[in-house]
XYZ file of C-alpha atoms in Angstrom:
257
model
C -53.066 -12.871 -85.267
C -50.322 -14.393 -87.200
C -48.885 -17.523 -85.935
C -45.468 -17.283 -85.205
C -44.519 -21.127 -85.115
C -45.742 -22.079 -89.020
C -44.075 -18.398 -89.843
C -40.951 -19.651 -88.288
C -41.382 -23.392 -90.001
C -42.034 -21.609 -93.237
C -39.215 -19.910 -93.052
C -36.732 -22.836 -91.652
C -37.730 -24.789 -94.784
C -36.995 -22.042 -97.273
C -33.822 -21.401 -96.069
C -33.146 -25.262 -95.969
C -34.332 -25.621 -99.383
C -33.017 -23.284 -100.698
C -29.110 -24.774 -99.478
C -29.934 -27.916 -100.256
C -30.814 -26.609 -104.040
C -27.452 -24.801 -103.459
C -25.588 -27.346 -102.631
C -26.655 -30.569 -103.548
C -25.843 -30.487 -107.393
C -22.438 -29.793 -106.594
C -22.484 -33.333 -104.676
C -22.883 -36.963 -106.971
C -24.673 -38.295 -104.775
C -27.900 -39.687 -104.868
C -30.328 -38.457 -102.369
C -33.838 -40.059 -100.915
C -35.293 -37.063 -101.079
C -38.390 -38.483 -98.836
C -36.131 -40.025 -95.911
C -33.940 -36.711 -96.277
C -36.740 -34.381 -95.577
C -38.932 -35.376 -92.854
C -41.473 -33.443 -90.241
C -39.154 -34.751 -87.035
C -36.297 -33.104 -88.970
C -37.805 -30.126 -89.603
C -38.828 -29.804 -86.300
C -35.704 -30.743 -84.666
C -34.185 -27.599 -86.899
C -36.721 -25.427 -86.096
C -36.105 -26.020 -82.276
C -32.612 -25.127 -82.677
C -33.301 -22.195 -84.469
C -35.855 -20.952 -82.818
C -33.889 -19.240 -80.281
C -31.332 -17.765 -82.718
C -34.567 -16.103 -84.448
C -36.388 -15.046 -81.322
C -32.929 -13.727 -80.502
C -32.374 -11.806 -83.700
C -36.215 -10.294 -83.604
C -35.606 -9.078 -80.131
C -32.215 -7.564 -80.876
C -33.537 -5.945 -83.980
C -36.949 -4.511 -81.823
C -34.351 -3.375 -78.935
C -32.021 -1.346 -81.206
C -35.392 0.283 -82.797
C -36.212 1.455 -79.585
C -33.402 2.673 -78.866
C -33.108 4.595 -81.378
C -36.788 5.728 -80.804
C -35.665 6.844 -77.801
C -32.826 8.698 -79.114
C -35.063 10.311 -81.757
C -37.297 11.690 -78.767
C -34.430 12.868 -76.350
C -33.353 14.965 -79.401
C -36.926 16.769 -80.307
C -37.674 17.178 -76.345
C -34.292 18.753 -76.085
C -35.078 20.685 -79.119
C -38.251 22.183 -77.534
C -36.657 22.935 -74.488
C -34.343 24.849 -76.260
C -36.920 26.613 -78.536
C -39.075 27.783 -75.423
C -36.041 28.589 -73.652
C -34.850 30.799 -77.007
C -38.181 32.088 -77.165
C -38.224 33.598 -73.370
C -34.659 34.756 -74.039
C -36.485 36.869 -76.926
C -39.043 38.007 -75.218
C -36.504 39.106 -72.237
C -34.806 41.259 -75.007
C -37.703 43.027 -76.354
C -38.944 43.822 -72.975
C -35.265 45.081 -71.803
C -35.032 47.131 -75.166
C -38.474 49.010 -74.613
C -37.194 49.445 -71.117
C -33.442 50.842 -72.114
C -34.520 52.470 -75.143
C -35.271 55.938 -73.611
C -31.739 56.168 -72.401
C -30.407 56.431 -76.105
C -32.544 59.330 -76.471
C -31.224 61.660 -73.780
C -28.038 62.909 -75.212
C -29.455 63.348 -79.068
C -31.746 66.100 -77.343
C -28.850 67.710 -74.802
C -26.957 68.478 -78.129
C -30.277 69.771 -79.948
C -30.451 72.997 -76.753
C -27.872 75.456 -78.828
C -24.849 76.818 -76.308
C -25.804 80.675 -76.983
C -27.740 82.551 -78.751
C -27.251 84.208 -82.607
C -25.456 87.999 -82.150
C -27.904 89.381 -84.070
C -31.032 88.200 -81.380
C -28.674 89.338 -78.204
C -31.447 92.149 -76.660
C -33.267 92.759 -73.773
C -36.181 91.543 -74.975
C -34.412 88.160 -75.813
C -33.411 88.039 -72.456
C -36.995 88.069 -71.717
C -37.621 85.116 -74.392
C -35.684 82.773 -73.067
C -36.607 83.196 -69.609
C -40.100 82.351 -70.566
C -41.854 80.623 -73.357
C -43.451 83.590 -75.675
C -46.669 83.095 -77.499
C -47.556 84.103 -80.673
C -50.081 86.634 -79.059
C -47.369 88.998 -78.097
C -46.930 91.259 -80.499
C -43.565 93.410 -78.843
C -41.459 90.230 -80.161
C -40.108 89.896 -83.520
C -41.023 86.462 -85.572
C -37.353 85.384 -84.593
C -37.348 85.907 -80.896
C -40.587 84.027 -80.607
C -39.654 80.780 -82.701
C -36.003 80.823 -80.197
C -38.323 81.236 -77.306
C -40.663 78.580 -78.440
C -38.139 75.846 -79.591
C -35.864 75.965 -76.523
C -38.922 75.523 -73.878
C -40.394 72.920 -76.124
C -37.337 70.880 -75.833
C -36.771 71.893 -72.431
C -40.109 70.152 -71.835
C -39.008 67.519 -74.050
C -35.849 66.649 -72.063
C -37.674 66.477 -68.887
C -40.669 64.362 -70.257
C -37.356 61.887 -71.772
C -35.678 61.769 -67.874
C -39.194 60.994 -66.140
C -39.214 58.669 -68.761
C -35.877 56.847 -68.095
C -36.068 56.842 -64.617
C -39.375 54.589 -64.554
C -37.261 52.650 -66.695
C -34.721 52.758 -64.178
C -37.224 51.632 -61.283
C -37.792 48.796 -63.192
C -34.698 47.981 -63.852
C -33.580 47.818 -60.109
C -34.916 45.046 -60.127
C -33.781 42.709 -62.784
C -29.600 44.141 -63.156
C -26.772 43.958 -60.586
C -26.095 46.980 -58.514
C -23.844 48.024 -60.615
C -25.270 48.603 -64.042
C -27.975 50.563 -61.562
C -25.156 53.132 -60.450
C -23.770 53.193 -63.582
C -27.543 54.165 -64.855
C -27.734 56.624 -62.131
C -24.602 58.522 -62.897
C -25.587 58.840 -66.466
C -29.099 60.022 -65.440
C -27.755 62.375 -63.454
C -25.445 63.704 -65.237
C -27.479 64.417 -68.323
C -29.674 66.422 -66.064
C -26.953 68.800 -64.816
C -25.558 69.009 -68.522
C -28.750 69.621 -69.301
C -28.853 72.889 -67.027
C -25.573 74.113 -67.548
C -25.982 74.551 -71.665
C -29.569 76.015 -70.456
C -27.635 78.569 -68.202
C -25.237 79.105 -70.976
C -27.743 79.506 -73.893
C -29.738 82.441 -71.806
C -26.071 83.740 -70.179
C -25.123 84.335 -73.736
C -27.714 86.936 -74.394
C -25.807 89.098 -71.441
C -22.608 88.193 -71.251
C -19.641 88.765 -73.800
C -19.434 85.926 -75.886
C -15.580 85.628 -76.179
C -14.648 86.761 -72.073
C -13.105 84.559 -70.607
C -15.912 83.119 -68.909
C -17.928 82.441 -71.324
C -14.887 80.526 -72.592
C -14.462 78.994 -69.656
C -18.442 78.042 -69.479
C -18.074 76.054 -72.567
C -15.187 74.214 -72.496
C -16.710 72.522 -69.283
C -20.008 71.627 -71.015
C -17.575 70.149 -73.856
C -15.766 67.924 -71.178
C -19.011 67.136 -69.433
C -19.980 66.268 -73.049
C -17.620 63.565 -73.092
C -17.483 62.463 -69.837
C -21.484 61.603 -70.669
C -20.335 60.309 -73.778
C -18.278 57.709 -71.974
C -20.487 57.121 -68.785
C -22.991 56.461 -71.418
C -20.680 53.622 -73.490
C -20.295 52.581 -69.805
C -23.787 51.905 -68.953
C -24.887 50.305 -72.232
C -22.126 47.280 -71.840
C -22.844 46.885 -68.434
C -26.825 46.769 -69.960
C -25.585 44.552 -72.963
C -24.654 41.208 -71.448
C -28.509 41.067 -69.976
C -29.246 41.287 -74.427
C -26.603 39.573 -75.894
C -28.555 37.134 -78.028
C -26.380 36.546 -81.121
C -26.003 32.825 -80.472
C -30.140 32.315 -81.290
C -30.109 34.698 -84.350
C -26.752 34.202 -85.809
C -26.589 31.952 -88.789
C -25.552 28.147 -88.495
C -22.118 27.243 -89.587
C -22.036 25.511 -92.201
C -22.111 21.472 -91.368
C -23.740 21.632 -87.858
């Protein structure tokens, strides 16, 4: 261990000799050195400064841990912030997986055609798309079996999607406000009544007159349906998007902060 009091005398007498080397040849005077300079002097100094020095050291150690203390405010606010960005993350992901089939419902309502092609408008097409027809069954041309196969298969589709979003939607109840839930709801089931009424349109078209007034009528309600999804679905997703909205972790610093 060091010891403090011949540190402190050691450096009382530099700093004395070193003014008095300073100052003295600017003075004709001449100086006894030996009665000038003696131990009760020394010690008499060092007892004065001694408390301007213990002073100064514990100034100097207070402001260092201060600032040590600063230093660790800042990284434990840091890593609160990190783990609190980090669940805010994870919150999205699991949200997106959750909301993600609900993008996917109107892409396949517009993929199930209105009617069916003039040339395919039979009997036996009537039959095709009141039933899925397999390849087995010879009495249907090439053309009436792909129709038949390609509107069940996305009829199937559709209804796997909306047993799909409505566990979503369970799940959901759960973590949004009672309102983003209705406005889920409506656009749920709406999409399933669309849904149906192009389905009843597509296999009406192989009967009915394509350009009678009804089947005029017929369609422009599935086009305003259409839109009315359209918008119940714009609806739903920013009522959905302030539970996501996590452009103040991702976005890039300004610069200077």
């Amino acid at each position: 261990m060091f010891n403090i009091e011949k540190i402190l005398l050691f450096v009382v007498t530099m700093i004395t000799s070193a003014a008095l080397l300073f100052f003295i040849p600017l003075i004709h005077i001449q100086i006894d050195w030996a009665s000038l300079v003696t131990h009760h002097r020394i010690k008499v100094g060092l007892t004065l400064l001694s408390p301007v020095i213990f002073g100064a050291i514990t100034a100097y150690i207070a402001y260092q841990q201060n600032l040590l203390a600063k230093t660790q405010a800042n990284i434990s606010k840091d890593q609160r912030d990190i783990a609190h960005n980090k669940q805010r993350m994870e919150n999205y992901n699991f949200l997106y997986d959750l909301v993600k089939p609900f993008s996917e419902v109107i892409p396949l309502i517009l993929s199930l055609p209105y009617s069916i092609p003039n040339a395919l408008r039979t009997e036996k097409m009537y039959e095709a798309v009141s039933r899925e027809i397999s390849d087995e069954e010879t009495q249907f041309s090439d053309k009436e079996k792909e129709w038949s196969q390609f509107i069940f298969r996305l009829k199937i589709k559709f209804e796997e999607k909306i047993s799909e979003c409505f566990i979503s939607r369970n799940k959901l109840e759960y973590m949004l406000d009672e309102k983003t839930i209705s406005k889920i709801d409506y656009f749920l089931r709406k999409s399933e009544e669309i849904f149906e009424d192009r389905w009843f349109s597509l296999t009406d078209s192989v009967i009915n007159i394509e350009n009678s007034k009804e089947r005029i009528d017929q369609i422009k309600k599935i086009i305003a349906d259409m839109k009315d999804l359209r918008t119940s679905n714009m609806r739903m997703n920013q009522a959905i998007k302030k539970y996501m909205d996590i452009r103040d972790i991702i976005s890039p610093r300004k610069f200077g902060e």
